[in-house]
Amino acid sequence: MPAQNLTRFMALALCTATFAGTNSSFAASLEDSVSVSGFGRVVGGYLNTDQAEFRGYSDHINLDPKSLIGLQVHAQANDYLSVTAQGVLRANDTQDSELDWLYATIQPEDNLSIKVGKLRTPFFMLSDVIDVGYAYHWISPPEQMYSAYLFPTFEGIDATWGYFSNGFDTSFEAYIGQHEGDITLNNRTTDYDVDTLGGLIASTRYGNVQLRASFHQGDVDIALSELDLLAGSVSRFNSFPKTVDALSTQSVINVTQLGIRYDDLNYFAAAEWVNINPDVQTFIPEIDTYYLTGGYIFDDITLHLTYAESDLSYDDFPNEVASALANMNPLDPRYQGLAGINYGLNQIESSRSSDSLKSWTLGVRWDVQPKLAVKGEVTWLRGDRNESAMFNSIDDDFDRTTELYQVGVEWIF
Amino acid sequence: MKGFNRNFIKHITAASLVSVACFVSADSHADLWIIANAEAKVDDLSRSEVRQIFMGGTLSRKFTAIALPAGSDVRNQFNVDIIGLTESRIQAYWSQLLFTGRSTPPMEMASVNDAVRHVSEHDNTIAYVPEQTQLPDNVVVVYER
């Protein structure tokens, strides 16, 4: 990030941190009906190798990937209607700083709440609060799950219905909308559209136990012209329909999630499992990922340990092109064209990144005072030597095994 | 006889020490009242209902929760006995609800008196106060701990 940007970011960070330090009320009321609140985090990270980079971190201390400031303005029109906007300014200038939330909330009755506008997609337990580091114990929630290619926001409508009975507080949430943005697949960022996406979330809380199960679906169209070009060439042969389908840049992506969390005065434990399953898996991988985490709390200190794992897999292209080529006379006028296509398919297969990764994270959170926390954590990253394992800029002899150190300050105001 | 006396005194001493200890611990752990405006028309609430109201659950849409300032003894006791979480964990939890637009944290009153007055003046409000707090006629105790 340019020095000027960094200065501006740090000035804002200091300003809001001072605000938090004064221990002012949670939301500074401008008037009774308008409240302003916010959150911030400054996180430094260091990767213990010079042979690769991991999620923006390298062997130099870097503040950019995760440091940010968010501001939320909430205006209550009456008992039934309010408007909320939330914007985030990121230190990392490759990520857009923009309004992540802009929505109206309508509450026609006590049990029902409807939001309309731009919302964060509530995929996993922490997806919609991922920028508010103060809300969770880690600096980085497991990257295998929380940095998976997906659509972070959507424009649409979300309805939540809640019901309390016999100690169980249960809610059902349904949303539908659309998303336009860019997606990073195989270390390349491309535009994509999600014409329709939607999901259903059921969650229940009993005492200090929380369960969440959800299912999400998106109809994705990725702007990858070389796949379209290749599909066009294949379809001219009129004899490889499976290959044409496998080169489709349109795919329905299904996401299934299960999560559980238990909190007590002195300890907590949580687990979450996610399966991301595209119906075309030649270029977009299927991801199976989970984590187990637990921690012990004494006074203002939380010590925690997490194991996380992901498993990515792709489908190979149908072998109809390769086998046709093997049986074809090289003097056949179609041979050259088909050989070119086969080369293209092989190129795509070899350019796919295989990001399976196992990790252990040991961390500490110190709640200095209400609304202000300091955190530190070490993550041991263990990938397979034959895979990219979520690293990039990889040296040939890098064994995909290293440690990521992070320290951070988190606050809300 | 001497042996009997010595034993007797030992027992008396132990018994009085135990009773003093009980008295002291009862005293340092005064009970809490959860109070509501009589207009709320609830006779009593369960601990889990109180918890849901103060933690942004579905019931919190029906009742408005009133809290005391972070760090106050009554609030700390409420956190431990009713919510079962530390102050910082509760703050973290609320930041999750606030910044996802699901709920807003309870309104904070500067003192027990302010909390009682607010409950007395607003329908469907609920607060926690130390037991034996003087209450106006239109404020009722809905849960005792």
PDB file of N, CA, C and O in Angstrom, chain A residues 19 64 85 102 145 211 246 274 295 309 339-340 347 384:
ATOM      1  N   PHE A  19     -10.876   6.564  20.896  1.00  0.00           N
ATOM      2  CA  PHE A  19     -12.312   6.588  21.151  1.00  0.00           C
ATOM      3  C   PHE A  19     -12.706   5.385  22.020  1.00  0.00           C
ATOM      4  O   PHE A  19     -13.389   5.501  23.033  1.00  0.00           O
ATOM      5  N   ASP A  64      -0.556  -5.126   6.220  1.00  0.00           N
ATOM      6  CA  ASP A  64      -1.619  -4.882   5.247  1.00  0.00           C
ATOM      7  C   ASP A  64      -2.752  -5.901   5.183  1.00  0.00           C
ATOM      8  O   ASP A  64      -3.914  -5.505   5.098  1.00  0.00           O
ATOM      9  N   ALA A  85     -26.028   1.250   7.637  1.00  0.00           N
ATOM     10  CA  ALA A  85     -24.952   1.216   6.647  1.00  0.00           C
ATOM     11  C   ALA A  85     -23.653   0.879   7.357  1.00  0.00           C
ATOM     12  O   ALA A  85     -23.418   1.334   8.476  1.00  0.00           O
ATOM     13  N   LEU A 102     -25.638  -2.318   3.491  1.00  0.00           N
ATOM     14  CA  LEU A 102     -26.496  -1.147   3.354  1.00  0.00           C
ATOM     15  C   LEU A 102     -27.911  -1.684   3.225  1.00  0.00           C
ATOM     16  O   LEU A 102     -28.284  -2.230   2.186  1.00  0.00           O
ATOM     17  N   MET A 145     -11.379 -22.535   5.625  1.00  0.00           N
ATOM     18  CA  MET A 145     -12.818 -22.353   5.489  1.00  0.00           C
ATOM     19  C   MET A 145     -13.162 -20.902   5.157  1.00  0.00           C
ATOM     20  O   MET A 145     -13.907 -20.620   4.223  1.00  0.00           O
ATOM     21  N   LEU A 211     -26.201 -24.427  18.102  1.00  0.00           N
ATOM     22  CA  LEU A 211     -26.097 -25.305  16.939  1.00  0.00           C
ATOM     23  C   LEU A 211     -26.519 -24.521  15.702  1.00  0.00           C
ATOM     24  O   LEU A 211     -27.458 -23.732  15.771  1.00  0.00           O
ATOM     25  N   ALA A 246     -17.927 -29.929 -19.499  1.00  0.00           N
ATOM     26  CA  ALA A 246     -16.895 -29.808 -18.464  1.00  0.00           C
ATOM     27  C   ALA A 246     -16.141 -28.488 -18.563  1.00  0.00           C
ATOM     28  O   ALA A 246     -15.468 -28.078 -17.620  1.00  0.00           O
ATOM     29  N   VAL A 274     -17.763 -27.802   6.682  1.00  0.00           N
ATOM     30  CA  VAL A 274     -18.347 -27.187   5.491  1.00  0.00           C
ATOM     31  C   VAL A 274     -17.991 -28.017   4.261  1.00  0.00           C
ATOM     32  O   VAL A 274     -16.866 -28.502   4.135  1.00  0.00           O
ATOM     33  N   GLY A 295     -10.798 -23.493  24.098  1.00  0.00           N
ATOM     34  CA  GLY A 295      -9.956 -22.560  24.820  1.00  0.00           C
ATOM     35  C   GLY A 295     -10.279 -22.533  26.293  1.00  0.00           C
ATOM     36  O   GLY A 295     -11.348 -22.981  26.725  1.00  0.00           O
ATOM     37  N   GLU A 309      -8.464 -28.340   8.814  1.00  0.00           N
ATOM     38  CA  GLU A 309      -8.035 -29.165   7.692  1.00  0.00           C
ATOM     39  C   GLU A 309      -8.939 -28.908   6.497  1.00  0.00           C
ATOM     40  O   GLU A 309     -10.137 -28.669   6.667  1.00  0.00           O
ATOM     41  N   ALA A 339      -5.420 -31.907 -31.390  1.00  0.00           N
ATOM     42  CA  ALA A 339      -4.207 -31.921 -30.556  1.00  0.00           C
ATOM     43  C   ALA A 339      -4.093 -30.614 -29.779  1.00  0.00           C
ATOM     44  O   ALA A 339      -3.719 -30.599 -28.593  1.00  0.00           O
ATOM     45  N   GLY A 340      -4.455 -29.526 -30.435  1.00  0.00           N
ATOM     46  CA  GLY A 340      -4.424 -28.220 -29.763  1.00  0.00           C
ATOM     47  C   GLY A 340      -5.394 -28.187 -28.593  1.00  0.00           C
ATOM     48  O   GLY A 340      -5.068 -27.697 -27.504  1.00  0.00           O
ATOM     49  N   GLN A 347      -3.343 -28.184 -20.117  1.00  0.00           N
ATOM     50  CA  GLN A 347      -2.859 -26.944 -19.500  1.00  0.00           C
ATOM     51  C   GLN A 347      -3.771 -26.514 -18.357  1.00  0.00           C
ATOM     52  O   GLN A 347      -3.317 -26.112 -17.296  1.00  0.00           O
ATOM     53  N   ASP A 384       0.920 -30.448   1.417  1.00  0.00           N
ATOM     54  CA  ASP A 384       1.555 -31.532   0.689  1.00  0.00           C
ATOM     55  C   ASP A 384       2.529 -30.930  -0.326  1.00  0.00           C
ATOM     56  O   ASP A 384       2.208 -29.962  -1.009  1.00  0.00           O
TER      57      ASP A 384
END
